[in-house]
PDB file of C-alpha atoms in Angstrom:
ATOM      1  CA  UNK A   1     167.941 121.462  54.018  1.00  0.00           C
ATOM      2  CA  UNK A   2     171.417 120.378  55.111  1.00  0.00           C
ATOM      3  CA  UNK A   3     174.602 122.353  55.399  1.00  0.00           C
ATOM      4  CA  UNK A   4     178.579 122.044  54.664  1.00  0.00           C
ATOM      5  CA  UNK A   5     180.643 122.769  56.984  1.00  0.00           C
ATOM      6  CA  UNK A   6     183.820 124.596  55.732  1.00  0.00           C
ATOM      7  CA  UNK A   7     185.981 122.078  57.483  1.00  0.00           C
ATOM      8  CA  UNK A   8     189.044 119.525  56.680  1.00  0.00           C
ATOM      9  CA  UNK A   9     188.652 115.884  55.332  1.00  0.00           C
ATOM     10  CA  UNK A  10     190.298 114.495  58.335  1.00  0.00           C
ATOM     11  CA  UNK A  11     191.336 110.774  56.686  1.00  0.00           C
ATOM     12  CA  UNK A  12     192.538 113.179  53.352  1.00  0.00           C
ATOM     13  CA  UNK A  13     194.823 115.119  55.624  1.00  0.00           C
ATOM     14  CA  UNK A  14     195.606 112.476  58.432  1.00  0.00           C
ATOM     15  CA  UNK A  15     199.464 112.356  58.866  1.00  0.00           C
ATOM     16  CA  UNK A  16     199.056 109.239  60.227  1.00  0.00           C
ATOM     17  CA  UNK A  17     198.240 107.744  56.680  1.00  0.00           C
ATOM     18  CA  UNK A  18     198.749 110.749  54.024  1.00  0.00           C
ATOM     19  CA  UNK A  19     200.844 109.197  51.374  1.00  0.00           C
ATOM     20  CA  UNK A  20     202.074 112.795  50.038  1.00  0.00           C
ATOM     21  CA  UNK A  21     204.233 113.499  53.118  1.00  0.00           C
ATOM     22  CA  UNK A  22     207.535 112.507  53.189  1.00  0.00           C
ATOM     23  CA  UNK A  23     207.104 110.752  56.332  1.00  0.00           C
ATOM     24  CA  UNK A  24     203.714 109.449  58.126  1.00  0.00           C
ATOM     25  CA  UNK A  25     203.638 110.755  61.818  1.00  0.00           C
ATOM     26  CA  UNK A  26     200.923 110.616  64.847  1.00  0.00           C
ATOM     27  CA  UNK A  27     200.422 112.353  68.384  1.00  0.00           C
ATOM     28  CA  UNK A  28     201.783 109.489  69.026  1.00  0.00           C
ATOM     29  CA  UNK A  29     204.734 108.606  67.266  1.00  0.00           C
ATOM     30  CA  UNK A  30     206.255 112.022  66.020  1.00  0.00           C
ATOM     31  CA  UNK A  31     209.293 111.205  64.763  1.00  0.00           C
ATOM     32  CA  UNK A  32     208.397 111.670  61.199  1.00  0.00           C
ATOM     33  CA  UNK A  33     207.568 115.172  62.248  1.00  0.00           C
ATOM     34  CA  UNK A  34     210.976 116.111  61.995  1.00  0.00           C
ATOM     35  CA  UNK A  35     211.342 114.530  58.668  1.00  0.00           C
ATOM     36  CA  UNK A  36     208.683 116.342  57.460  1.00  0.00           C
ATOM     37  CA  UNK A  37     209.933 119.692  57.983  1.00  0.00           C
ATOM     38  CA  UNK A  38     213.657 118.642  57.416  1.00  0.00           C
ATOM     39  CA  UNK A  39     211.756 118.026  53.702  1.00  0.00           C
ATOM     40  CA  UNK A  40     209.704 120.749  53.556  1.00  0.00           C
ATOM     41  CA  UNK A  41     212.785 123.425  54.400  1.00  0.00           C
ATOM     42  CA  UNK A  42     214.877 121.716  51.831  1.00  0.00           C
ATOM     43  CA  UNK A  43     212.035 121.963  49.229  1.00  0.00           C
ATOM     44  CA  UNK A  44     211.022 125.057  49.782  1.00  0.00           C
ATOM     45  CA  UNK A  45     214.908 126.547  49.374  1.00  0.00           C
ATOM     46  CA  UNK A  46     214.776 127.268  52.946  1.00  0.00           C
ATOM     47  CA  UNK A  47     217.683 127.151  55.797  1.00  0.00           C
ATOM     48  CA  UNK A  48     217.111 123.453  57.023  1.00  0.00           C
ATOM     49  CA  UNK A  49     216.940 124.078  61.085  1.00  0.00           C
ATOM     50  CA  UNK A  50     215.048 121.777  63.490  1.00  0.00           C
ATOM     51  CA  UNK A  51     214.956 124.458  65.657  1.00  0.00           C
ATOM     52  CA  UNK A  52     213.499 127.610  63.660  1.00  0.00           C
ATOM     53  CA  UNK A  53     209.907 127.920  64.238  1.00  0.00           C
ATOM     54  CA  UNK A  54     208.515 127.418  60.748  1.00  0.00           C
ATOM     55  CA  UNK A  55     205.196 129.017  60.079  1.00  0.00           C
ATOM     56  CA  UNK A  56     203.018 128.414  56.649  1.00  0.00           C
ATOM     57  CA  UNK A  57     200.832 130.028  54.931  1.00  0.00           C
ATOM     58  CA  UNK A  58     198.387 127.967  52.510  1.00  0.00           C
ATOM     59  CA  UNK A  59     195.958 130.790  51.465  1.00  0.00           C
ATOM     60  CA  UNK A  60     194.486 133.014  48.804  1.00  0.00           C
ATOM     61  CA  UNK A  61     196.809 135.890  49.297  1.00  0.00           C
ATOM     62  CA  UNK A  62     194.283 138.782  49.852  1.00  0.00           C
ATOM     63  CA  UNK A  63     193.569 141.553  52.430  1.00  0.00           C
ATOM     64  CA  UNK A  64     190.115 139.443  53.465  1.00  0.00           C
ATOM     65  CA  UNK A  65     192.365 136.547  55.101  1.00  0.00           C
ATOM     66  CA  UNK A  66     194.428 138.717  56.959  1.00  0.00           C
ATOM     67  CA  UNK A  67     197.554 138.589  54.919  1.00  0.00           C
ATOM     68  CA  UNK A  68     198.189 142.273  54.683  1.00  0.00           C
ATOM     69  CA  UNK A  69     198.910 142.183  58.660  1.00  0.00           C
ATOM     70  CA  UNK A  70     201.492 139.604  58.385  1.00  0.00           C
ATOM     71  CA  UNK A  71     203.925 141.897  56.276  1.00  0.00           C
ATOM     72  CA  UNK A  72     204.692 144.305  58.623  1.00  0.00           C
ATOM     73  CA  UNK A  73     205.382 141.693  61.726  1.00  0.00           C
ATOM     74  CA  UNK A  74     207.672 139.508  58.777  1.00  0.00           C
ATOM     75  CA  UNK A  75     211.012 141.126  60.157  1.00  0.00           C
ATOM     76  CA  UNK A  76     210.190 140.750  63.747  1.00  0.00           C
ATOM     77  CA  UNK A  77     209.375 136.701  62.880  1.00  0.00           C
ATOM     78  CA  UNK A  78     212.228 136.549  61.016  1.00  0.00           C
ATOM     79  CA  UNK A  79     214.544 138.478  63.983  1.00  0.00           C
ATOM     80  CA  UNK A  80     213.328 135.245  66.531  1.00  0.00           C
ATOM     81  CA  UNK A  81     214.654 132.983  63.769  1.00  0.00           C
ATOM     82  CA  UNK A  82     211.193 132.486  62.402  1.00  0.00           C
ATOM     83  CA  UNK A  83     210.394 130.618  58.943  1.00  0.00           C
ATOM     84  CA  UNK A  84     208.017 131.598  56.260  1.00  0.00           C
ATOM     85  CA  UNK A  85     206.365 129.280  53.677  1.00  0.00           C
ATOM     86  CA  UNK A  86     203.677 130.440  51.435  1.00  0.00           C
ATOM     87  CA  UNK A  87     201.235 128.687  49.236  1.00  0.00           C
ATOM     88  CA  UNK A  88     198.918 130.407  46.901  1.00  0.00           C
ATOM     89  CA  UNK A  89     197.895 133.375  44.826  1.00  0.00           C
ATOM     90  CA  UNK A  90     195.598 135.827  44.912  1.00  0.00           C
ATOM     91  CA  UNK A  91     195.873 139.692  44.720  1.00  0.00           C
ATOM     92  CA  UNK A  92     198.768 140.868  42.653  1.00  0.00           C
ATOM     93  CA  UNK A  93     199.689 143.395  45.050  1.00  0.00           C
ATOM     94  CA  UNK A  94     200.162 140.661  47.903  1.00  0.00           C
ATOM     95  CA  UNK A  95     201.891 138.479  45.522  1.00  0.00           C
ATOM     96  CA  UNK A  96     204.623 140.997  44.806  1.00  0.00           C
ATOM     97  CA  UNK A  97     205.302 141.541  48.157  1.00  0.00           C
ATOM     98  CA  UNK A  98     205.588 138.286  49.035  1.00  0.00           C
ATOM     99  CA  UNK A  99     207.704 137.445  46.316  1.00  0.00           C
ATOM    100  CA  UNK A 100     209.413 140.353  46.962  1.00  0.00           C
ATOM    101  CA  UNK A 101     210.366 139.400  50.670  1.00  0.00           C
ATOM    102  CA  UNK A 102     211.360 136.081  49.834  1.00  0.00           C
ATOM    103  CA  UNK A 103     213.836 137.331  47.804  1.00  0.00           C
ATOM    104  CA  UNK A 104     215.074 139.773  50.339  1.00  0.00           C
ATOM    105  CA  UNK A 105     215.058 137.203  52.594  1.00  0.00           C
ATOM    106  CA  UNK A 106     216.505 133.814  50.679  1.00  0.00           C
ATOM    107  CA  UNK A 107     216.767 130.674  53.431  1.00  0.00           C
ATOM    108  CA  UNK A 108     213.979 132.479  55.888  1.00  0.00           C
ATOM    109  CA  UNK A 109     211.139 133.092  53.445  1.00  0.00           C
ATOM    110  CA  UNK A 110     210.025 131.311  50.415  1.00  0.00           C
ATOM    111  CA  UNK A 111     206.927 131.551  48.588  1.00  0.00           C
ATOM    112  CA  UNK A 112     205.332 128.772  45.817  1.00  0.00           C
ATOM    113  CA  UNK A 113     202.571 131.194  43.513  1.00  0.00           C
ATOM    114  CA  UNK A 114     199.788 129.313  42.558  1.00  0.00           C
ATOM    115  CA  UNK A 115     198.625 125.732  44.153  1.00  0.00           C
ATOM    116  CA  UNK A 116     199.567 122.283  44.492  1.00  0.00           C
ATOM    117  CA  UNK A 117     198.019 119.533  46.432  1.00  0.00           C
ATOM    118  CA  UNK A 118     201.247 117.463  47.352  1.00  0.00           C
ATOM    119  CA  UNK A 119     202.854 120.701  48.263  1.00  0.00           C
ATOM    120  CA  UNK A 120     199.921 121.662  50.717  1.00  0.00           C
ATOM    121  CA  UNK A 121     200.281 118.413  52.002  1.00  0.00           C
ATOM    122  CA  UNK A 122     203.921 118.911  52.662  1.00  0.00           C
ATOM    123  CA  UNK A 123     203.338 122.206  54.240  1.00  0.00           C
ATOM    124  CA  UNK A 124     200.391 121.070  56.943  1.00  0.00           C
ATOM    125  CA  UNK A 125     202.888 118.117  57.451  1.00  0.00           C
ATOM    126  CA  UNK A 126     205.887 120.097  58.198  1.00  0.00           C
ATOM    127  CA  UNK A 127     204.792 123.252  60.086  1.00  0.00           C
ATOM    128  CA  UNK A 128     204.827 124.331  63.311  1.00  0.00           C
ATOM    129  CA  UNK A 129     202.647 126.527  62.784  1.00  0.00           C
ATOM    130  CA  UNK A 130     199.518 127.235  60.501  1.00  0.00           C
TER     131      UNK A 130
END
């Protein structure tokens, strides 16, 4: 019997070496951080600001990961000058009101429906937060 852990590929998502980031970065040597996120804003259609705290989502947009608690705290993220980028699709409900609040909320929220490995690359590579 052996088991798989529900983990990361660590040399798959290594920004060190990932060749779908816009720039490689390590603990390190971080100044491709910034050009990741200066990449990711722009490509996302958000406000490009070094300094707003920009938070991703790369999910299947359900109730069971938590989602429907991050809705009602989006204004107060926002308020601090937060960023929101999500990445997925799941429950139509969820997607709506995502959708919904990125278009309430154009430069601060975006939201990508579906998947797409070089974007999910982009997003791990840009946040600051996950």
């Amino acid at each position: 019997m052996s088991g798989i852990v529900n983990g990361i590929d660590t040399k798959s998502w290594d920004p060190a070496t990932d060749p779908l980031i816009a720039s490689n970065y390590s603990a390190r040597k971080m100044a491709g951080k910034a050009v990741c996120k200066t990449e990711l804003q722009t490509r996302m259609g958000l406000r490009v600001d070094p300094d707003a705290p920009l938070m991703i989502v790369v999910s299947r947009l359900t109730g069971q990961k938590g989602l429907d608690m991050l809705l009602p705290n989006l204004e107060g993220i926002l308020r601090r000058g937060g960023q929101l980028a999500i990445l997925g699709a799941g429950e139509q409900s969820m997607e709506r009101a995502f959708v919904d609040a990125a278009a309430a909320n154009q430069g601060s929220v975006a939201v990508h429906i579906g998947y797409s490995e070089p974007l999910s690359h982009a997003m791990q590579a840009g946040a600051d937060a996950i």
